[in-house]
mmCIF file with all atom_site columns, C-alpha atoms in Angstrom:
data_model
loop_
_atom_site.group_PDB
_atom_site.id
_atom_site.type_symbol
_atom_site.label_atom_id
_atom_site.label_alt_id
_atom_site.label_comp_id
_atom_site.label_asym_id
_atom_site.label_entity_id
_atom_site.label_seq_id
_atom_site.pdbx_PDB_ins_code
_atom_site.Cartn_x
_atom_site.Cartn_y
_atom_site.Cartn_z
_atom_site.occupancy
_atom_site.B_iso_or_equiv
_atom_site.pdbx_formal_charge
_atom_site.auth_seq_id
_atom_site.auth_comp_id
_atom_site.auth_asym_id
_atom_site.auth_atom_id
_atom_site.pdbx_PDB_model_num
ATOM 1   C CA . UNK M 1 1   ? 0.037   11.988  -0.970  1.00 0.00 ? 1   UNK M CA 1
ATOM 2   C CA . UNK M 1 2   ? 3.205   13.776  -2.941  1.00 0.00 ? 2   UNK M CA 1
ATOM 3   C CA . UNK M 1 3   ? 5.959   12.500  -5.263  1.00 0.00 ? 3   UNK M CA 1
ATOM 4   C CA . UNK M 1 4   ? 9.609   11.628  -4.326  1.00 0.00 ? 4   UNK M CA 1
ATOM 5   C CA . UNK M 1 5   ? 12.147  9.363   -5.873  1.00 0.00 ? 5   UNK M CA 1
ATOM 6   C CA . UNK M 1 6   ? 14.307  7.257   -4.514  1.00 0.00 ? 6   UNK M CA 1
ATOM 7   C CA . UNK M 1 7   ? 17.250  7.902   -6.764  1.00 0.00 ? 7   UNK M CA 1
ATOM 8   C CA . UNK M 1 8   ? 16.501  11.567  -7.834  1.00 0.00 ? 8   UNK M CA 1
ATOM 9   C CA . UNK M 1 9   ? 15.220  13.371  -4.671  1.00 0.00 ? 9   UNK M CA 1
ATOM 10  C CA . UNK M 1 10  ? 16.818  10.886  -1.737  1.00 0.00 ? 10  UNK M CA 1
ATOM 11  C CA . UNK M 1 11  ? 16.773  14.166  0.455   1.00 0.00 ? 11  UNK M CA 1
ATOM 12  C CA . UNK M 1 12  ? 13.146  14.525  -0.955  1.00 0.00 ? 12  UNK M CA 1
ATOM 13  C CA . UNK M 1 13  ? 11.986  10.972  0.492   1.00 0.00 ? 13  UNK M CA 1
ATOM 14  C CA . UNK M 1 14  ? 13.488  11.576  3.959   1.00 0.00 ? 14  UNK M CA 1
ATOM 15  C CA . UNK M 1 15  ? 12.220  14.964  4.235   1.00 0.00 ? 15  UNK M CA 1
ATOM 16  C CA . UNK M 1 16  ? 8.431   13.484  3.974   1.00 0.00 ? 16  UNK M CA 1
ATOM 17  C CA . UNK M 1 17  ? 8.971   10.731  5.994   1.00 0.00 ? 17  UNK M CA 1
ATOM 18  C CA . UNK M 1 18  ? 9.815   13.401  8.944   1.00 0.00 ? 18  UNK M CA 1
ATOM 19  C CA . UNK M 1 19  ? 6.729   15.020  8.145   1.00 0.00 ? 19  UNK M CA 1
ATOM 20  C CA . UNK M 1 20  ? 4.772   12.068  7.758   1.00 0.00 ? 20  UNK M CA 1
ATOM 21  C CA . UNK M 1 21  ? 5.961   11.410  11.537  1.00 0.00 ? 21  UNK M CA 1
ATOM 22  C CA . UNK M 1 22  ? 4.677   14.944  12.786  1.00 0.00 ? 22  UNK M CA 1
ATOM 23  C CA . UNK M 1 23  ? 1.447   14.213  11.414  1.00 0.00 ? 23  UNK M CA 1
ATOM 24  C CA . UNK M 1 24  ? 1.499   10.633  13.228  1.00 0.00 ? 24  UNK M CA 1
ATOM 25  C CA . UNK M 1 25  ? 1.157   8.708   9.727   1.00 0.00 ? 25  UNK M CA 1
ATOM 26  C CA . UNK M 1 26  ? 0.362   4.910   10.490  1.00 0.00 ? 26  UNK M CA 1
ATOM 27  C CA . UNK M 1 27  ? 1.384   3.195   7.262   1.00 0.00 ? 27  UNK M CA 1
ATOM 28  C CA . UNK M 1 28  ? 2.893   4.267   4.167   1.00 0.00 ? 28  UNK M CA 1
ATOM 29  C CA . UNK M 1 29  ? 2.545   3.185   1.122   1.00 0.00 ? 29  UNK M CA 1
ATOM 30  C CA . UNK M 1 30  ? 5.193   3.615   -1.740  1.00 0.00 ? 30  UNK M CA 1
ATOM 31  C CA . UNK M 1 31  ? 4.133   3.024   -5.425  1.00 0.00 ? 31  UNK M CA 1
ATOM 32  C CA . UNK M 1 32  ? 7.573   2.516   -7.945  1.00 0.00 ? 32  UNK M CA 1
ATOM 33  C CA . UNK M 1 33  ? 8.111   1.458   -10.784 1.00 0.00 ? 33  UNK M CA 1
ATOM 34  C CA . UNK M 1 34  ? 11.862  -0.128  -12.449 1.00 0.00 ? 34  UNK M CA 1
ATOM 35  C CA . UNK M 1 35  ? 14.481  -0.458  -9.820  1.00 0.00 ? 35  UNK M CA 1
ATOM 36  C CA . UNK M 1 36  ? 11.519  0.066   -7.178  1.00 0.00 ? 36  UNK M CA 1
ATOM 37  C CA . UNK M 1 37  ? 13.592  1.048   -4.347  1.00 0.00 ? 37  UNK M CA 1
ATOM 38  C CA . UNK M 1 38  ? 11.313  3.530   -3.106  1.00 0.00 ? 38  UNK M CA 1
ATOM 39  C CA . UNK M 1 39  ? 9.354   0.738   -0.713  1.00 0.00 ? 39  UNK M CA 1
ATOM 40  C CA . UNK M 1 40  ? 12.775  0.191   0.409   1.00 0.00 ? 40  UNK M CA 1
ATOM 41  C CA . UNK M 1 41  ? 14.090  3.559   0.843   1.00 0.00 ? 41  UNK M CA 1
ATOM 42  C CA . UNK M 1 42  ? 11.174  4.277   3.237   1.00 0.00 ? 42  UNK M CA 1
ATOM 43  C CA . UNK M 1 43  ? 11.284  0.992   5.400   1.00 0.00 ? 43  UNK M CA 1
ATOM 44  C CA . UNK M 1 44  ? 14.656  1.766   6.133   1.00 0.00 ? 44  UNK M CA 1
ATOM 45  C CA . UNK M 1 45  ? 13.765  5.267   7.782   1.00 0.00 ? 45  UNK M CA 1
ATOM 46  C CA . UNK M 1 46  ? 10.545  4.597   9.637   1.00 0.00 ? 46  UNK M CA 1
ATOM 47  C CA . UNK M 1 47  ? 9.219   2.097   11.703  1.00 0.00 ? 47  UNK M CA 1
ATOM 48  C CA . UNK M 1 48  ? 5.969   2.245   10.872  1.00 0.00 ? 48  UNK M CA 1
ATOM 49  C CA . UNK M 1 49  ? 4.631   -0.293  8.176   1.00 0.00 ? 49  UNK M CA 1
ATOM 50  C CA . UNK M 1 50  ? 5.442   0.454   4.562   1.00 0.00 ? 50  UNK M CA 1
ATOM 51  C CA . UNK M 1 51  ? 3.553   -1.144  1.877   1.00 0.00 ? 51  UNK M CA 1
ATOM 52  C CA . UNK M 1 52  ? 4.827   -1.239  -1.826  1.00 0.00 ? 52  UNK M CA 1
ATOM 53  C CA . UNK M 1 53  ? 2.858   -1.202  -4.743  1.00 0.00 ? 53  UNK M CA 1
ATOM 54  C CA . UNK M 1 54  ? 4.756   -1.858  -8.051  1.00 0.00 ? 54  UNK M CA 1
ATOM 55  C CA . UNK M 1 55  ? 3.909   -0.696  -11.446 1.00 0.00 ? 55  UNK M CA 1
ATOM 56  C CA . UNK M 1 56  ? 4.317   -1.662  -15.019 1.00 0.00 ? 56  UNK M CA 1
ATOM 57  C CA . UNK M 1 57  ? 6.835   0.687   -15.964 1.00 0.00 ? 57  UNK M CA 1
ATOM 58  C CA . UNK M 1 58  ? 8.899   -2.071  -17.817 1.00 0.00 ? 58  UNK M CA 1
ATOM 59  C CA . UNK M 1 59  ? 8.987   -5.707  -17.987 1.00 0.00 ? 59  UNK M CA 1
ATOM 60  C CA . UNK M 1 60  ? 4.891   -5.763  -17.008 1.00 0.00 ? 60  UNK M CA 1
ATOM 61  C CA . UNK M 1 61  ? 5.963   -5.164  -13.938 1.00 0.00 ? 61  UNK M CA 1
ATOM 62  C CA . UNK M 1 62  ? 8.019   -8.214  -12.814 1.00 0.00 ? 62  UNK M CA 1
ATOM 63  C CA . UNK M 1 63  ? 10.909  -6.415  -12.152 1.00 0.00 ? 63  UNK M CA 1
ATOM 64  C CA . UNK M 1 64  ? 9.350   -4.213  -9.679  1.00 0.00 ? 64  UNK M CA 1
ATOM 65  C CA . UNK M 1 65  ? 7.658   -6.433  -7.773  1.00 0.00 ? 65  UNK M CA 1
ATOM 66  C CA . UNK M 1 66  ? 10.774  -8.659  -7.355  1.00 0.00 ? 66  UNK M CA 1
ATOM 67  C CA . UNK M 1 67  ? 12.423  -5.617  -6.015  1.00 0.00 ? 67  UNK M CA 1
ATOM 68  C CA . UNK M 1 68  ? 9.718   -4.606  -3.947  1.00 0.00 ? 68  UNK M CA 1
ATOM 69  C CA . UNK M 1 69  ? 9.118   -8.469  -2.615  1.00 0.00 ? 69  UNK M CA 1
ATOM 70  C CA . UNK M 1 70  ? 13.742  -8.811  -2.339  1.00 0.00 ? 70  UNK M CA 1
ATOM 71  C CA . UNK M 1 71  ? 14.080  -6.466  0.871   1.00 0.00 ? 71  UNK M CA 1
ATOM 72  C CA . UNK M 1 72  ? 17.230  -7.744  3.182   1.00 0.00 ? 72  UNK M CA 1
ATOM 73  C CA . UNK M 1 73  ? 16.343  -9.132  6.933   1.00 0.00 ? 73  UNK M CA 1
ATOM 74  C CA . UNK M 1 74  ? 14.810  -6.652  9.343   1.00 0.00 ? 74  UNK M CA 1
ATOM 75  C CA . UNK M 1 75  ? 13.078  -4.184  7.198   1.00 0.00 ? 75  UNK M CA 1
ATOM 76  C CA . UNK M 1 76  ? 10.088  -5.767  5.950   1.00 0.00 ? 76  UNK M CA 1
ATOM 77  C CA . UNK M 1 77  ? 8.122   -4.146  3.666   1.00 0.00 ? 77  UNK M CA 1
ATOM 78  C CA . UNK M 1 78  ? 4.387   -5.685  2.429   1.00 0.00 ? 78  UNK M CA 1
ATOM 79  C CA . UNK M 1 79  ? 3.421   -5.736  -0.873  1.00 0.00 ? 79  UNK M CA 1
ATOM 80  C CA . UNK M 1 80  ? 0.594   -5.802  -3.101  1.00 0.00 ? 80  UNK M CA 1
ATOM 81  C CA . UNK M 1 81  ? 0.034   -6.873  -6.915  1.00 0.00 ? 81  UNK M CA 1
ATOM 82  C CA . UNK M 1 82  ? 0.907   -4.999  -9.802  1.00 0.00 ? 82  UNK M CA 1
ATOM 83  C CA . UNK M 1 83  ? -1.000  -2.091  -10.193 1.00 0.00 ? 83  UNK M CA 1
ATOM 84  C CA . UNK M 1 84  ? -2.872  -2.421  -7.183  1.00 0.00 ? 84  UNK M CA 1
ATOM 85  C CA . UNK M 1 85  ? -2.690  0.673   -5.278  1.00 0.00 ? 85  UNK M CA 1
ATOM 86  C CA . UNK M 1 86  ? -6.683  -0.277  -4.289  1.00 0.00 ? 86  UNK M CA 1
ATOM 87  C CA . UNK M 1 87  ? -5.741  -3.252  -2.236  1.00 0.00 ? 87  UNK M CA 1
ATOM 88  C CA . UNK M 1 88  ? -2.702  -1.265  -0.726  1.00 0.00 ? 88  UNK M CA 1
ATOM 89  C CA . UNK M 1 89  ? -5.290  1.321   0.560   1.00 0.00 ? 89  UNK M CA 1
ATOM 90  C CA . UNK M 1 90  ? -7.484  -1.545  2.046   1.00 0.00 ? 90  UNK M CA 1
ATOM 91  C CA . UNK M 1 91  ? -4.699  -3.074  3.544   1.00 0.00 ? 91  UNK M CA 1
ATOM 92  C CA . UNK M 1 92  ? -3.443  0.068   4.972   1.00 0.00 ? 92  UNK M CA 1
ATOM 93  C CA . UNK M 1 93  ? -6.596  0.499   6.210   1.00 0.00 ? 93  UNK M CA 1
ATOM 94  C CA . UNK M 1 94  ? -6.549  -3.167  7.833   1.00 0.00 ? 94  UNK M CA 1
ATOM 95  C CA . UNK M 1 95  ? -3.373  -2.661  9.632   1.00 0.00 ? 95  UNK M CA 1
ATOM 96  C CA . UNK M 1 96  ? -4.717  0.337   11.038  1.00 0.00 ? 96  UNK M CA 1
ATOM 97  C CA . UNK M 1 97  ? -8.133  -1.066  12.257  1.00 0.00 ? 97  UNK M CA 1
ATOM 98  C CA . UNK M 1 98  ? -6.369  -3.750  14.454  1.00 0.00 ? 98  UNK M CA 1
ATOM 99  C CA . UNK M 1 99  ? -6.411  -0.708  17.567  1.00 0.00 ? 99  UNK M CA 1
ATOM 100 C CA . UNK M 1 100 ? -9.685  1.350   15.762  1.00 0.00 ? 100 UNK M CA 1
ATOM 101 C CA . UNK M 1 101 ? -13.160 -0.556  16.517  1.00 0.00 ? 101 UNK M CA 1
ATOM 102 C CA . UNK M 1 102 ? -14.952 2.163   14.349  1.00 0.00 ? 102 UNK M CA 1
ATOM 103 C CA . UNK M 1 103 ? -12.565 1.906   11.197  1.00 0.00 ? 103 UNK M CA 1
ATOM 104 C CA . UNK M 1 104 ? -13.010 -2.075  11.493  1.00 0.00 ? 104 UNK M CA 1
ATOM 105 C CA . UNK M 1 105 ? -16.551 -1.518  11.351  1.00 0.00 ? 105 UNK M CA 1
ATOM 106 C CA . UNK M 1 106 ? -16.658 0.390   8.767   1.00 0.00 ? 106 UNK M CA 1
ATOM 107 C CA . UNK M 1 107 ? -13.995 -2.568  6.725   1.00 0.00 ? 107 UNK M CA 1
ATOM 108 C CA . UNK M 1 108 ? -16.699 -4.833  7.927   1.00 0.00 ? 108 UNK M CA 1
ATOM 109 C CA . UNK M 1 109 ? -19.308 -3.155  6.051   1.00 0.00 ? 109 UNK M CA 1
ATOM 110 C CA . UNK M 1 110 ? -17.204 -2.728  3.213   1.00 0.00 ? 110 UNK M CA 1
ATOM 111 C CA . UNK M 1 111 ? -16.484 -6.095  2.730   1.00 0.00 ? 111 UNK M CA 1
ATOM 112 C CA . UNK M 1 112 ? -20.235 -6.976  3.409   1.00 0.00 ? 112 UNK M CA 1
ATOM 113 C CA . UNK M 1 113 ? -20.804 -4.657  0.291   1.00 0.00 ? 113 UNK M CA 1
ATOM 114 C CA . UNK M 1 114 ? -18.377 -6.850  -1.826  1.00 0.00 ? 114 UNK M CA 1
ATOM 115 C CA . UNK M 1 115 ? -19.757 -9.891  -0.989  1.00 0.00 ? 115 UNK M CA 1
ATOM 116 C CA . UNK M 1 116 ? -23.487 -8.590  -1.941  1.00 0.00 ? 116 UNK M CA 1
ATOM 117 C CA . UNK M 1 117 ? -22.162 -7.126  -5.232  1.00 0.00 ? 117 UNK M CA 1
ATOM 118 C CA . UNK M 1 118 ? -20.770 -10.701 -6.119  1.00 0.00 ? 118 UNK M CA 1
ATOM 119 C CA . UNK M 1 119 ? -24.270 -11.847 -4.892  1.00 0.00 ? 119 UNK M CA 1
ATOM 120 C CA . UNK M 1 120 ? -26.238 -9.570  -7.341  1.00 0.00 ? 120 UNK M CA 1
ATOM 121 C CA . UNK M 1 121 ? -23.316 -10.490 -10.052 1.00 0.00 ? 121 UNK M CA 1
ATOM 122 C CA . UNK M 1 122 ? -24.226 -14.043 -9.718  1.00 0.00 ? 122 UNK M CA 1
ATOM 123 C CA . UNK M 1 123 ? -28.189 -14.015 -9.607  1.00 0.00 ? 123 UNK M CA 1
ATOM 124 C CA . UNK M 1 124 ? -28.160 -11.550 -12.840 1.00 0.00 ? 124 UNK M CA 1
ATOM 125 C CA . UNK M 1 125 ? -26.286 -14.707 -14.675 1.00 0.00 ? 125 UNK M CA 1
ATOM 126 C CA . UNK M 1 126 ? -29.502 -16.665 -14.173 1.00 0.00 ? 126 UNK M CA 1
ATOM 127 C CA . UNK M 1 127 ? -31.733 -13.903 -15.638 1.00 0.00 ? 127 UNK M CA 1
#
C-alpha cells in the first residue's frame, strides 16, 4: 500500500505500478477522491485488473464514482461503492481465487462466517 496522485505525482503512479509488476501484483486497487482519475491512470499502464474505490471527498461522493464508473473502451476498470475499500479487498481477493483453490477456500469460509453472523443477528431479534 503507498500514496500517489494522479495529477500531482504522475511519475509517482507509474513508478509503483513497475514495482508492483516486479513483485507480480495481481490486482490493484486505487482509492480517489474528486476528479478520481487515479483508477484510470493505473488501468491504462497495467494489464492486470484495477479496481476503484471512490470517496466522499466532495459531492458525497457522486462525482467520483461517475469518474471511476466513465472509463473509455478497452481499459476497464471495476468498481466498488463509496467508501468501500472492504468490498474492494474481497473482490480483489475473488479475482485472485479463480486460479488459487486454497484462497477460495478460505473466501468460502469467510462467507460461511457472514452468513452465520446474519444467522445469530436474526435469532437474537426473537429473544
Amino acid at each position: 500500500m503507498t500514496v500517489a496522485s494522479a495529477h500531482r505525482t504522475p511519475g509517482r503512479v507509474i513508478e509503483v505500478i513497475e514495482e508492483a509488476h516486479k513483485n507480480n501484483v495481481k490486482v490493484f486497487i486505487a482509492v480517489a477522491g474528486l476528479a478520481a482519475h487515479l483508477p484510470g491512470v493505473v488501468a491504462a499502464h497495467t494489464m492486470k485488473p484495477v479496481i476503484g474505490v471512490p470517496v466522499n471527498a466532495q459531492l458525497d461522493g457522486n462525482d467520483s464514482l461517475l469518474s471511476i464508473v466513465q472509463m473509455p473502451p478497452g481499459i476497464p476498470v471495476a468498481f466498488v461503492g463509496i467508501g468501500r475499500g472492504d468490498n474492494a479487498g474481497i473482490l480483489a481477493i475473488q479475482i485472485m481465487a479463480a486460479n488459487n483453490k486454497e484462497m477460495e477456500a478460505k473466501l468460502a469460509f469467510y462467507r460461511k462466517e457472514l452468513a452465520a453472523k446474519v444467522e445469530k443477528d436474526a435469532l437474537s431479534l426473537l429473544e
